[in-house]
Short mmCIF file of C-alpha atoms in Angstrom, two decimals:
data_model
loop_
_atom_site.label_atom_id
_atom_site.label_comp_id
_atom_site.label_asym_id
_atom_site.label_seq_id
_atom_site.Cartn_x
_atom_site.Cartn_y
_atom_site.Cartn_z
CA MET S 1 -59.25 12.93 -15.67
CA ILE S 2 -55.98 12.26 -17.16
CA SER S 3 -54.72 8.69 -16.27
CA ALA S 4 -50.72 8.23 -16.35
CA VAL S 5 -47.52 5.70 -15.30
CA VAL S 6 -45.67 7.07 -12.66
CA MET S 7 -42.37 5.88 -11.44
CA PRO S 8 -42.50 6.71 -8.07
CA ARG S 9 -38.73 5.19 -6.66
CA PRO S 10 -36.03 3.18 -8.20
CA ASP S 11 -36.48 -0.74 -7.43
CA ALA S 12 -40.42 0.59 -6.88
CA PRO S 13 -43.24 -0.82 -8.84
CA LEU S 14 -45.10 1.37 -11.03
CA GLU S 15 -48.53 2.91 -10.36
CA LEU S 16 -51.36 4.14 -12.63
CA ARG S 17 -52.42 7.94 -11.15
CA THR S 18 -54.58 10.38 -12.11
CA PHE S 19 -54.03 13.79 -13.10
CA ASP S 20 -55.54 17.25 -14.23
CA ARG S 21 -56.14 18.87 -17.05
CA PRO S 22 -53.40 21.20 -17.18
CA GLU S 23 -54.33 25.07 -17.88
CA LEU S 24 -52.41 26.17 -21.10
CA GLU S 25 -49.72 29.11 -21.11
CA PRO S 26 -49.55 30.56 -23.67
CA GLY S 27 -47.23 29.04 -26.65
CA ALA S 28 -48.20 25.62 -25.04
CA VAL S 29 -49.02 22.31 -26.50
CA LEU S 30 -51.47 19.92 -24.75
CA LEU S 31 -51.05 16.22 -26.82
CA GLN S 32 -53.22 13.04 -26.59
CA THR S 33 -50.51 10.34 -26.98
CA LEU S 34 -50.51 7.52 -30.09
CA GLY S 35 -47.56 6.26 -28.01
CA SER S 36 -44.13 6.53 -26.25
CA GLU S 37 -41.16 4.06 -26.00
CA VAL S 38 -40.01 1.81 -23.81
CA CYS S 39 -36.12 2.81 -23.85
CA GLY S 40 -33.19 1.10 -22.09
CA THR S 41 -33.02 4.80 -20.52
CA ASP S 42 -36.30 3.38 -18.43
CA ALA S 43 -34.50 0.60 -17.81
CA HIS S 44 -31.86 2.50 -16.03
CA LEU S 45 -34.16 5.10 -13.74
CA TRP S 46 -36.11 2.18 -12.49
CA LYS S 47 -32.87 0.76 -11.03
CA GLY S 48 -31.67 4.21 -9.47
CA GLN S 49 -28.99 4.53 -12.30
CA LEU S 50 -29.27 8.20 -13.55
CA ALA S 51 -28.63 10.81 -10.75
CA GLY S 52 -30.19 13.91 -10.55
CA VAL S 53 -33.09 12.21 -11.10
CA PRO S 54 -36.40 14.38 -9.42
CA TYR S 55 -39.11 10.82 -8.64
CA PRO S 56 -41.94 10.27 -8.87
CA ILE S 57 -41.75 10.71 -12.81
CA ILE S 58 -43.72 9.78 -15.76
CA PRO S 59 -41.76 7.72 -17.78
CA GLY S 60 -41.77 8.24 -21.33
CA HIS S 61 -39.21 10.89 -23.07
CA VAL S 62 -39.95 9.55 -26.61
CA SER S 63 -43.24 9.82 -27.63
CA VAL S 64 -45.50 10.83 -30.75
CA GLY S 65 -49.03 12.73 -29.85
CA ARG S 66 -51.92 14.36 -31.96
CA VAL S 67 -52.47 17.94 -31.14
CA ALA S 68 -55.52 17.83 -28.71
CA GLU S 69 -55.43 21.89 -27.36
CA LEU S 70 -53.24 24.88 -28.40
CA GLY S 71 -52.38 27.70 -25.71
CA PRO S 72 -53.86 31.03 -25.45
CA GLY S 73 -52.14 33.45 -28.01
CA ALA S 74 -50.17 33.25 -31.34
CA PRO S 75 -50.14 29.03 -31.71
CA ALA S 76 -46.92 27.28 -31.17
CA ARG S 77 -45.02 26.39 -33.90
CA ASP S 78 -42.74 23.51 -35.18
CA VAL S 79 -39.50 23.33 -35.79
CA SER S 80 -39.97 24.47 -39.36
CA GLY S 81 -41.70 27.68 -38.11
CA ALA S 82 -45.19 26.42 -39.57
CA PRO S 83 -47.97 27.03 -37.09
CA LEU S 84 -49.56 24.05 -35.20
CA GLU S 85 -52.39 23.56 -35.75
CA VAL S 86 -54.84 20.68 -34.14
CA GLY S 87 -54.86 17.22 -34.99
CA ARG S 88 -51.71 17.51 -36.36
CA VAL S 89 -49.08 13.87 -35.43
CA VAL S 90 -45.95 14.89 -33.59
CA THR S 91 -43.08 14.22 -31.78
CA PHE S 92 -40.52 16.23 -29.99
CA LEU S 93 -37.31 17.13 -28.44
CA ASP S 94 -37.37 15.32 -24.95
CA VAL S 95 -34.68 17.93 -24.36
CA TYR S 96 -36.05 20.97 -22.57
CA GLY S 97 -35.23 24.77 -21.16
CA THR S 98 -31.41 25.01 -22.26
CA CYS S 99 -30.65 28.36 -22.08
CA GLY S 100 -29.66 29.45 -25.19
CA ARG S 101 -26.76 31.41 -23.51
CA CYS S 102 -24.30 29.61 -21.94
CA TRP S 103 -20.78 28.22 -23.45
CA TYR S 104 -22.29 25.10 -24.41
CA CYS S 105 -25.07 26.62 -25.97
CA THR S 106 -23.42 28.82 -27.89
CA VAL S 107 -19.61 28.29 -28.73
CA GLY S 108 -19.92 24.72 -27.71
CA HIS S 109 -22.73 23.49 -29.64
CA ALA S 110 -23.60 21.05 -27.34
CA THR S 111 -26.70 21.41 -25.83
CA THR S 112 -26.78 18.56 -24.23
CA ARG S 113 -24.68 19.94 -21.55
CA CYS S 114 -26.41 22.92 -20.84
CA PRO S 115 -26.60 22.52 -17.62
CA SER S 116 -29.96 24.25 -17.61
CA ARG S 117 -31.35 21.31 -19.65
CA LYS S 118 -34.34 19.37 -18.84
CA VAL S 119 -35.57 15.90 -19.97
CA TYR S 120 -39.04 14.93 -20.42
CA GLY S 121 -39.55 11.53 -19.10
CA VAL S 122 -35.92 11.79 -16.18
CA THR S 123 -35.46 15.31 -15.74
CA LEU S 124 -39.30 16.41 -14.78
CA SER S 125 -41.14 15.40 -11.70
CA ALA S 126 -44.14 14.03 -11.85
CA ASP S 127 -45.21 16.34 -8.89
CA ASP S 128 -44.98 19.20 -11.70
CA GLY S 129 -47.20 17.77 -14.04
CA LEU S 130 -47.60 15.60 -17.50
CA PHE S 131 -44.40 16.23 -18.65
CA GLY S 132 -44.23 12.45 -19.38
CA GLY S 133 -45.25 9.78 -22.69
CA TRP S 134 -46.87 7.05 -20.74
CA ALA S 135 -49.85 9.17 -20.07
CA ASP S 136 -52.67 9.87 -22.14
CA HIS S 137 -51.50 13.40 -22.79
CA ILE S 138 -48.59 15.36 -22.42
CA HIS S 139 -47.44 18.79 -21.46
CA LEU S 140 -46.20 20.62 -24.06
CA LYS S 141 -44.34 23.29 -21.77
CA PRO S 142 -43.73 26.85 -24.73
CA GLY S 143 -40.49 26.38 -26.24
CA VAL S 144 -40.16 22.71 -26.73
CA HIS S 145 -38.85 21.78 -30.09
CA VAL S 146 -41.92 20.27 -31.75
CA VAL S 147 -41.26 18.28 -35.25
CA PRO S 148 -44.45 16.83 -37.21
CA LEU S 149 -44.59 13.22 -38.68
CA PRO S 150 -44.35 13.64 -42.69
CA ASP S 151 -47.61 12.07 -44.45
CA GLY S 152 -46.68 8.54 -45.05
CA LEU S 153 -44.80 7.87 -42.02
CA ASP S 154 -46.84 5.35 -39.71
CA TRP S 155 -45.69 6.94 -36.02
CA ARG S 156 -45.36 3.05 -35.54
CA ALA S 157 -42.46 3.25 -37.43
CA PHE S 158 -41.07 5.99 -35.82
CA LEU S 159 -41.63 4.62 -32.46
CA ALA S 160 -40.03 1.89 -34.34
CA GLY S 161 -36.23 3.71 -34.02
CA GLY S 162 -37.95 6.16 -30.70
CA CYS S 163 -34.46 7.71 -29.25
CA GLY S 164 -32.06 4.77 -31.17
CA MET S 165 -32.65 6.16 -34.60
CA PRO S 166 -30.94 9.92 -33.74
CA THR S 167 -28.57 9.14 -31.16
CA ALA S 168 -27.42 6.45 -33.93
CA LEU S 169 -27.67 9.46 -36.07
CA HIS S 170 -25.67 11.27 -33.45
CA ALA S 171 -23.04 8.10 -33.59
CA VAL S 172 -22.81 7.10 -37.26
CA THR S 173 -22.20 10.49 -38.03
CA LEU S 174 -19.39 11.42 -36.19
CA GLY S 175 -18.11 7.93 -37.12
CA GLU S 176 -17.24 9.20 -40.10
CA ILE S 177 -18.52 6.15 -42.09
CA ALA S 178 -17.26 6.11 -46.42
CA PHE S 179 -18.28 4.69 -48.75
CA GLY S 180 -17.43 0.62 -48.21
CA ASP S 181 -16.03 1.27 -45.21
CA THR S 182 -16.67 -2.08 -42.96
CA VAL S 183 -18.69 -0.68 -40.02
CA LEU S 184 -18.72 -2.97 -36.94
CA VAL S 185 -22.27 -2.80 -34.41
CA GLN S 186 -21.75 -3.97 -30.50
CA GLY S 187 -25.25 -4.66 -29.49
CA ALA S 188 -28.58 -4.88 -31.40
CA GLY S 189 -30.23 -3.06 -28.78
CA PRO S 190 -32.73 -0.29 -30.84
CA VAL S 191 -29.22 2.33 -30.72
CA GLY S 192 -27.28 -0.56 -32.72
CA LEU S 193 -29.95 -2.26 -35.22
CA CYS S 194 -30.26 1.53 -36.13
CA ALA S 195 -26.53 2.56 -36.29
CA ALA S 196 -26.37 -1.27 -38.72
CA VAL S 197 -29.16 0.82 -40.06
CA LEU S 198 -27.86 3.80 -40.96
CA ALA S 199 -23.94 2.57 -41.83
CA GLN S 200 -25.68 0.66 -45.19
CA LEU S 201 -27.55 4.31 -46.01
CA ARG S 202 -24.07 5.96 -45.70
CA GLY S 203 -22.46 3.27 -48.08
CA ALA S 204 -20.50 0.83 -45.71
CA GLY S 205 -18.99 -2.11 -48.43
CA GLN S 206 -20.22 -4.76 -44.75
CA VAL S 207 -22.25 -4.62 -41.70
CA ILE S 208 -20.78 -7.04 -38.66
CA VAL S 209 -23.44 -7.07 -35.87
CA ILE S 210 -22.36 -8.37 -32.53
CA ASP S 211 -25.34 -8.84 -29.47
CA GLY S 212 -26.39 -11.97 -27.29
CA SER S 213 -29.66 -11.90 -27.53
CA GLU S 214 -31.54 -14.39 -30.37
CA VAL S 215 -34.04 -11.63 -31.10
CA ARG S 216 -32.03 -8.83 -31.51
CA LEU S 217 -29.19 -11.15 -33.62
CA ASP S 218 -32.43 -11.71 -36.04
CA ALA S 219 -33.58 -8.55 -36.31
CA ALA S 220 -29.82 -7.82 -37.45
CA THR S 221 -30.13 -9.69 -40.32
CA ARG S 222 -33.57 -9.07 -40.92
CA PHE S 223 -32.54 -5.47 -41.15
CA GLY S 224 -29.59 -6.03 -43.75
CA ALA S 225 -26.02 -6.94 -41.22
CA ASP S 226 -23.78 -9.20 -43.39
CA LEU S 227 -22.65 -11.36 -40.42
CA VAL S 228 -23.97 -11.84 -36.73
CA LEU S 229 -22.01 -12.68 -33.32
CA ASP S 230 -23.45 -14.05 -31.00
CA ILE S 231 -21.55 -13.06 -27.63
CA THR S 232 -22.83 -16.27 -25.77
CA ALA S 233 -21.41 -19.01 -28.23
CA THR S 234 -18.31 -16.86 -29.08
CA THR S 235 -15.11 -15.63 -27.19
CA ALA S 236 -13.61 -12.49 -27.43
CA ASP S 237 -10.06 -14.20 -29.24
CA GLU S 238 -13.30 -16.07 -31.46
CA ARG S 239 -14.77 -13.03 -32.25
CA LEU S 240 -11.60 -11.23 -33.13
CA ALA S 241 -10.93 -13.55 -35.55
CA ALA S 242 -14.08 -14.05 -37.19
CA VAL S 243 -13.76 -9.77 -37.40
CA ARG S 244 -10.13 -10.19 -38.72
CA GLU S 245 -11.12 -12.73 -41.12
CA ALA S 246 -13.78 -10.62 -42.97
CA THR S 247 -12.04 -7.82 -42.79
CA GLY S 248 -8.73 -8.63 -44.51
CA GLY S 249 -6.55 -9.30 -41.04
CA ARG S 250 -7.59 -5.49 -40.36
CA GLY S 251 -10.51 -4.94 -38.17
CA ALA S 252 -13.39 -2.74 -38.33
CA ASP S 253 -12.80 0.50 -40.17
CA VAL S 254 -16.00 2.18 -37.74
CA THR S 255 -16.89 0.09 -34.33
CA VAL S 256 -19.56 1.64 -33.19
CA GLU S 257 -20.15 0.50 -29.32
CA ALA S 258 -24.27 0.00 -28.31
CA THR S 259 -24.14 -1.96 -25.71
CA GLY S 260 -24.32 -0.27 -22.40
CA VAL S 261 -21.60 -2.55 -21.07
CA PRO S 262 -18.22 -1.63 -19.96
CA ALA S 263 -16.19 -4.19 -21.16
CA ALA S 264 -17.64 -4.41 -24.46
CA VAL S 265 -14.76 -0.97 -24.78
CA PRO S 266 -11.28 -2.37 -24.55
CA GLU S 267 -13.41 -5.25 -26.69
CA GLY S 268 -14.29 -2.93 -29.45
CA MET S 269 -11.02 -0.76 -29.21
CA ARG S 270 -8.97 -3.93 -30.28
CA LEU S 271 -11.79 -5.06 -33.27
CA THR S 272 -11.28 -1.82 -35.07
CA ARG S 273 -8.30 -1.36 -36.90
CA ASP S 274 -5.12 0.73 -37.45
CA ALA S 275 -6.51 4.39 -37.47
CA GLY S 276 -9.96 2.78 -37.49
CA ARG S 277 -12.81 5.13 -35.53
CA TYR S 278 -14.48 4.04 -32.48
CA VAL S 279 -17.09 5.58 -31.14
CA VAL S 280 -18.59 5.36 -27.97
CA VAL S 281 -22.65 6.36 -28.09
CA GLY S 282 -23.45 3.23 -25.39
CA GLN S 283 -22.42 4.15 -22.02
CA TYR S 284 -25.34 6.53 -20.85
CA THR S 285 -24.80 5.78 -16.82
CA ASN S 286 -22.38 4.78 -14.68
CA ALA S 287 -22.43 0.83 -15.69
CA GLY S 288 -18.54 0.29 -14.30
CA ASP S 289 -14.40 1.19 -15.37
CA ALA S 290 -12.66 -1.39 -18.29
CA THR S 291 -9.37 -1.76 -18.21
CA PHE S 292 -7.29 -1.44 -21.73
CA ASN S 293 -3.43 -0.68 -22.47
CA PRO S 294 -3.44 2.90 -23.81
CA HIS S 295 -0.22 1.77 -26.04
CA LEU S 296 -1.30 -1.36 -27.54
CA ASP S 297 -5.57 0.36 -28.00
CA LEU S 298 -4.91 3.18 -28.82
CA ASN S 299 -1.76 4.78 -29.40
CA GLN S 300 -0.22 2.20 -31.13
CA LYS S 301 -3.20 1.58 -33.37
CA HIS S 302 -3.14 5.92 -33.95
CA LEU S 303 -7.36 4.55 -33.13
CA GLU S 304 -9.81 7.72 -33.03
CA VAL S 305 -12.07 7.59 -29.91
CA ARG S 306 -15.11 9.34 -29.88
CA GLY S 307 -18.30 9.73 -27.16
CA CYS S 308 -21.35 10.14 -28.15
CA TRP S 309 -24.18 11.50 -25.75
CA GLY S 310 -27.70 11.79 -26.68
CA SER S 311 -28.44 13.90 -29.60
CA ASP S 312 -30.44 17.37 -30.43
CA VAL S 313 -32.86 18.60 -32.10
CA GLY S 314 -31.06 17.90 -35.93
CA HIS S 315 -31.15 14.56 -35.27
CA LEU S 316 -34.28 13.57 -34.02
CA TYR S 317 -35.87 16.09 -37.76
CA ARG S 318 -33.35 14.37 -39.59
CA SER S 319 -33.75 11.06 -38.44
CA VAL S 320 -37.57 11.43 -38.92
CA GLN S 321 -36.63 12.41 -42.96
CA VAL S 322 -34.94 9.37 -43.34
CA MET S 323 -37.22 7.21 -41.67
CA ALA S 324 -39.78 8.58 -43.85
CA ARG S 325 -37.61 8.48 -47.17
CA TYR S 326 -36.82 4.65 -46.34
CA ARG S 327 -39.83 3.41 -44.96
CA ARG S 328 -40.51 0.79 -47.70
CA GLN S 329 -37.07 0.00 -47.46
CA PHE S 330 -37.29 -1.09 -43.81
CA PRO S 331 -40.02 -2.76 -42.29
CA TRP S 332 -39.29 -0.12 -39.18
CA THR S 333 -42.60 -1.45 -37.65
CA ASP S 334 -41.01 -5.46 -37.29
CA LEU S 335 -38.91 -4.00 -35.01
CA ILE S 336 -41.80 -3.51 -32.08
CA SER S 337 -41.59 -6.91 -30.16
CA GLY S 338 -43.99 -5.46 -27.52
CA GLU S 339 -47.37 -3.00 -27.38
CA TYR S 340 -48.23 -2.38 -24.27
CA ASP S 341 -51.44 -0.11 -22.48
CA LEU S 342 -50.75 1.41 -19.66
CA GLY S 343 -51.39 -1.39 -17.12
CA ALA S 344 -48.76 -3.17 -18.58
CA ALA S 345 -46.63 -0.70 -18.15
CA GLN S 346 -44.73 -2.15 -15.37
CA GLN S 347 -44.23 -6.34 -17.26
CA ALA S 348 -42.83 -3.76 -20.48
CA LEU S 349 -40.55 -2.35 -18.39
CA GLU S 350 -39.18 -5.66 -17.67
CA ASP S 351 -39.40 -7.51 -20.68
CA VAL S 352 -36.96 -4.38 -21.46
CA ALA S 353 -34.37 -4.76 -18.87
CA ALA S 354 -34.36 -8.44 -19.24
CA HIS S 355 -34.01 -7.92 -23.41
CA ARG S 356 -36.52 -10.15 -24.04
CA VAL S 357 -37.75 -7.80 -27.09
CA VAL S 358 -36.59 -5.36 -29.72
CA LYS S 359 -38.23 -2.64 -29.24
CA ALA S 360 -41.36 -2.11 -26.60
CA ILE S 361 -44.03 1.16 -26.79
CA ILE S 362 -46.82 2.19 -24.98
CA VAL S 363 -50.44 2.40 -26.50
CA PRO S 364 -52.18 4.63 -23.69
#
């Protein structure tokens, strides 16, 4: 029997259930779970803030595991085309089942908008199988994109970035950060911290991070932020003054919003210089409305605003390579401030929802 944490419905206590070992199809993979992240998305799921979720679910959409069993026939292959072998440590793209034929897949190159897409730990029901990471084992269906972890990259180090790293990589790519740019990051959760790191790797001359959590601002400083601003100790006007003082009166060249708070969006627009770029990545769920002045905040500023929702297999693959290459420069595992077994998943979820930890992982 296999143990897994189940979220039966929003606002209900998590449950530890047992499942039969699945019978694998040709091309399928059974992973023995090494670890799975506890993401802000899991807190949103618990609060019922995402539509179309087929509760009950097994949470955990970004995970690492060791290949325990392969389906019959020709073995599944990783994203480079190499056949998978039992014992290999891998991660996988949580998005599964994109059709490859619709307009978004073929013309728009935006597979995150494919109407057929399913997501492990989010839109696959526990009634249908082991399709989430908070479990002893994970059933990877045929066609799931599998990415092996390079030798030397500890799986905990990868999970320290988790889904935050490929999402941040997508965001900073859209931001087109240039050498010497001042980059402002709103929010020092996993996405924001990864964005701050990637901004440095793209040549940013200065990185400013805004948050309201002391533990997260401390992490931002340790990971290279030049200036941190605490929203609990400053007003919006004081933050604007501080950013302008640090940028010769102009504002940030590129701002990345990674808060999930709608009110952060108009503030971020005002913290960005004229003709700058503003990337909104934190509004994954519908948390409410925000008001801005389209003349003063957008048109007159010649501000370029770009929305960023999730990531694809290319972002995941590149994230793994970046984290492996810079593992000595950035001690990723230092970001993990909470490690929980399956029986403590409820506490992990509550700690993440309350921002008591920088990064939490489930280790079966």
